[in-house]
Every structure is written in structure tokens, then in C-alpha cells.
Amino acid sequence: MSLFPLTDRTQLLLEDILYFEGEGNYTFVYYRNRPAVLLSKSIGFLMERLPEGMFIRISRKYAIHKNAANSLQFEQGEREVTFFESITLTVSRRRWREFKKTVGTKPIRLRK
């Protein structure tokens, strides 16, 4: 396990991060097997400093670990990414095409 120094006092365990959720100037960090952590940094601040290509910004609010996505779903105009079979986040319309290209997976089209 290697820690990534984000600031002088904050280090992140990048391998275990599932996704980030931005809330204004704060960001929740969700890990695989650990409780969520709240950072007093914006998601934009994090994305500028994290290793390039490791995390994918899927909307203004969310960024996910590149290897976390299990499936893509497209249902009635909704663009979603599901991982760990229980976490589903919506991918913004603006970032959907880039997200599919980066992940390299064809969406699963579901119909009701």
C-alpha cells in the first residue's frame, strides 16, 4: 500500500479509492473497505493533483477510479456506471462519450 501525498497533511491510499463525491469546496472519498473520508478540498483541486488517467471525471459532482467500473447501463436516456454491483452513479451527458472511450466498454442497453 502506497500513500499519495495530496497536501502536507493529507495522504490518500489511491489503490483502495472507489470514487470521489464533490460538495462545493469539500469532497467525500469513498474507499472499498474503509469508511468514507471528508476532505476540505474541491474535487477540481483533487483531479489536478492526482496521477493523470487514474480517475475519470464522470460529472461535475463525481470522479471514479478507472478500474472500478463493472458495467455501463443506458436506460430511457439515463447514463449510469455501476460498480461493486451496488453503487450506481449517473454520468453527465457532456462526459458520456469520453467516459465510454476511456473505459473501453460498450454500454449495456436495458429496456423496460
mmCIF file of C-alpha atoms in Angstrom:
data_model
loop_
_atom_site.group_PDB
_atom_site.id
_atom_site.type_symbol
_atom_site.label_atom_id
_atom_site.label_comp_id
_atom_site.label_asym_id
_atom_site.label_seq_id
_atom_site.Cartn_x
_atom_site.Cartn_y
_atom_site.Cartn_z
ATOM 1 C CA MET A 1 0.000 0.000 0.000
ATOM 2 C CA SER A 2 1.414 3.311 -1.046
ATOM 3 C CA LEU A 3 0.181 6.652 0.174
ATOM 4 C CA PHE A 4 -0.161 9.558 -2.233
ATOM 5 C CA PRO A 5 0.762 12.918 -0.646
ATOM 6 C CA LEU A 6 -2.046 15.273 -1.587
ATOM 7 C CA THR A 7 -1.020 18.122 0.710
ATOM 8 C CA ASP A 8 1.473 18.489 3.552
ATOM 9 C CA ARG A 9 -1.006 16.955 5.994
ATOM 10 C CA THR A 10 -3.209 14.773 3.753
ATOM 11 C CA GLN A 11 -2.302 11.463 2.139
ATOM 12 C CA LEU A 12 -4.590 9.178 0.135
ATOM 13 C CA LEU A 13 -4.446 5.430 -0.402
ATOM 14 C CA LEU A 14 -5.178 5.554 -4.150
ATOM 15 C CA GLU A 15 -5.492 1.818 -4.822
ATOM 16 C CA ASP A 16 -8.486 1.473 -2.466
ATOM 17 C CA ILE A 17 -10.475 4.509 -3.626
ATOM 18 C CA LEU A 18 -13.721 3.762 -5.465
ATOM 19 C CA TYR A 19 -14.861 7.304 -6.182
ATOM 20 C CA PHE A 20 -14.936 10.946 -5.111
ATOM 21 C CA GLU A 21 -18.102 12.942 -4.489
ATOM 22 C CA GLY A 22 -17.743 16.714 -4.593
ATOM 23 C CA GLU A 23 -19.832 19.003 -2.411
ATOM 24 C CA GLY A 24 -18.704 22.551 -3.154
ATOM 25 C CA ASN A 25 -15.325 23.098 -1.514
ATOM 26 C CA TYR A 26 -15.433 19.658 0.148
ATOM 27 C CA THR A 27 -15.003 16.163 -1.250
ATOM 28 C CA PHE A 28 -16.019 12.794 0.148
ATOM 29 C CA VAL A 29 -13.564 9.986 -0.607
ATOM 30 C CA TYR A 30 -15.218 6.553 -0.761
ATOM 31 C CA TYR A 31 -12.943 3.540 -0.238
ATOM 32 C CA ARG A 32 -13.518 -0.167 -0.893
ATOM 33 C CA ASN A 33 -13.115 -1.422 2.671
ATOM 34 C CA ARG A 34 -12.873 1.729 4.753
ATOM 35 C CA PRO A 35 -15.280 4.400 5.924
ATOM 36 C CA ALA A 36 -15.671 7.497 3.754
ATOM 37 C CA VAL A 37 -13.401 10.463 4.445
ATOM 38 C CA LEU A 38 -14.304 14.137 4.064
ATOM 39 C CA LEU A 39 -11.590 16.417 2.687
ATOM 40 C CA SER A 40 -11.704 20.201 2.769
ATOM 41 C CA LYS A 41 -10.634 20.352 -0.884
ATOM 42 C CA SER A 42 -12.759 20.622 -4.017
ATOM 43 C CA ILE A 43 -12.965 17.760 -6.470
ATOM 44 C CA GLY A 44 -11.273 20.004 -9.055
ATOM 45 C CA PHE A 45 -8.320 20.514 -6.694
ATOM 46 C CA LEU A 46 -8.012 16.726 -6.297
ATOM 47 C CA MET A 47 -8.228 15.993 -10.026
ATOM 48 C CA GLU A 48 -5.427 18.479 -10.771
ATOM 49 C CA ARG A 49 -3.070 16.759 -8.326
ATOM 50 C CA LEU A 50 -3.901 13.066 -8.693
ATOM 51 C CA PRO A 51 -1.990 10.898 -11.190
ATOM 52 C CA GLU A 52 -3.300 11.530 -14.692
ATOM 53 C CA GLY A 53 -5.552 8.820 -16.092
ATOM 54 C CA MET A 54 -6.155 7.028 -12.786
ATOM 55 C CA PHE A 55 -9.500 8.725 -12.104
ATOM 56 C CA ILE A 56 -12.228 9.656 -14.579
ATOM 57 C CA ARG A 57 -14.437 12.668 -14.056
ATOM 58 C CA ILE A 58 -17.965 11.483 -14.879
ATOM 59 C CA SER A 59 -19.824 14.636 -13.857
ATOM 60 C CA ARG A 60 -19.364 17.889 -12.015
ATOM 61 C CA LYS A 61 -20.007 16.009 -8.778
ATOM 62 C CA TYR A 62 -18.279 12.613 -9.286
ATOM 63 C CA ALA A 63 -14.940 11.117 -10.300
ATOM 64 C CA ILE A 64 -14.390 7.358 -10.238
ATOM 65 C CA HIS A 65 -11.337 5.122 -10.223
ATOM 66 C CA LYS A 66 -10.696 3.984 -13.786
ATOM 67 C CA ASN A 67 -10.699 0.279 -12.857
ATOM 68 C CA ALA A 68 -13.799 0.419 -10.643
ATOM 69 C CA ALA A 69 -16.464 0.349 -13.366
ATOM 70 C CA ASN A 70 -18.086 -3.065 -13.796
ATOM 71 C CA SER A 71 -20.836 -2.148 -16.205
ATOM 72 C CA LEU A 72 -22.425 0.680 -18.089
ATOM 73 C CA GLN A 73 -26.156 0.991 -18.312
ATOM 74 C CA PHE A 74 -28.263 3.122 -20.590
ATOM 75 C CA GLU A 75 -31.949 3.177 -19.816
ATOM 76 C CA GLN A 76 -34.506 5.709 -21.009
ATOM 77 C CA GLY A 77 -31.894 8.413 -21.556
ATOM 78 C CA GLU A 78 -30.035 7.766 -18.296
ATOM 79 C CA ARG A 79 -26.283 7.221 -18.454
ATOM 80 C CA GLU A 80 -25.077 5.257 -15.464
ATOM 81 C CA VAL A 81 -21.999 3.424 -14.284
ATOM 82 C CA THR A 82 -22.378 0.603 -11.774
ATOM 83 C CA PHE A 83 -19.569 -0.849 -9.709
ATOM 84 C CA PHE A 84 -19.302 -3.226 -6.811
ATOM 85 C CA GLU A 85 -22.753 -4.326 -8.017
ATOM 86 C CA SER A 86 -24.473 -1.913 -5.669
ATOM 87 C CA ILE A 87 -23.132 1.580 -6.369
ATOM 88 C CA THR A 88 -24.674 3.382 -9.332
ATOM 89 C CA LEU A 89 -23.693 6.896 -10.379
ATOM 90 C CA THR A 90 -25.004 8.982 -13.260
ATOM 91 C CA VAL A 91 -22.556 10.066 -15.938
ATOM 92 C CA SER A 92 -23.249 13.536 -17.282
ATOM 93 C CA ARG A 93 -24.343 13.886 -20.891
ATOM 94 C CA ARG A 94 -21.284 16.009 -21.628
ATOM 95 C CA ARG A 95 -18.848 13.379 -20.320
ATOM 96 C CA TRP A 96 -20.627 10.195 -21.509
ATOM 97 C CA ARG A 97 -18.832 9.763 -24.857
ATOM 98 C CA GLU A 98 -15.393 10.433 -23.367
ATOM 99 C CA PHE A 99 -16.173 8.077 -20.486
ATOM 100 C CA LYS A 100 -17.132 5.206 -22.812
ATOM 101 C CA LYS A 101 -13.977 5.755 -24.863
ATOM 102 C CA THR A 102 -11.747 5.791 -21.778
ATOM 103 C CA VAL A 103 -13.281 2.730 -20.147
ATOM 104 C CA GLY A 104 -13.434 0.880 -23.465
ATOM 105 C CA THR A 105 -16.706 -0.873 -22.754
ATOM 106 C CA LYS A 106 -19.862 -0.872 -24.820
ATOM 107 C CA PRO A 107 -22.939 0.136 -22.870
ATOM 108 C CA ILE A 108 -25.494 -2.463 -21.907
ATOM 109 C CA ARG A 109 -28.811 -1.242 -23.233
ATOM 110 C CA LEU A 110 -31.715 -2.129 -20.997
ATOM 111 C CA ARG A 111 -35.371 -1.627 -21.842
ATOM 112 C CA LYS A 112 -38.418 -1.672 -19.634
#
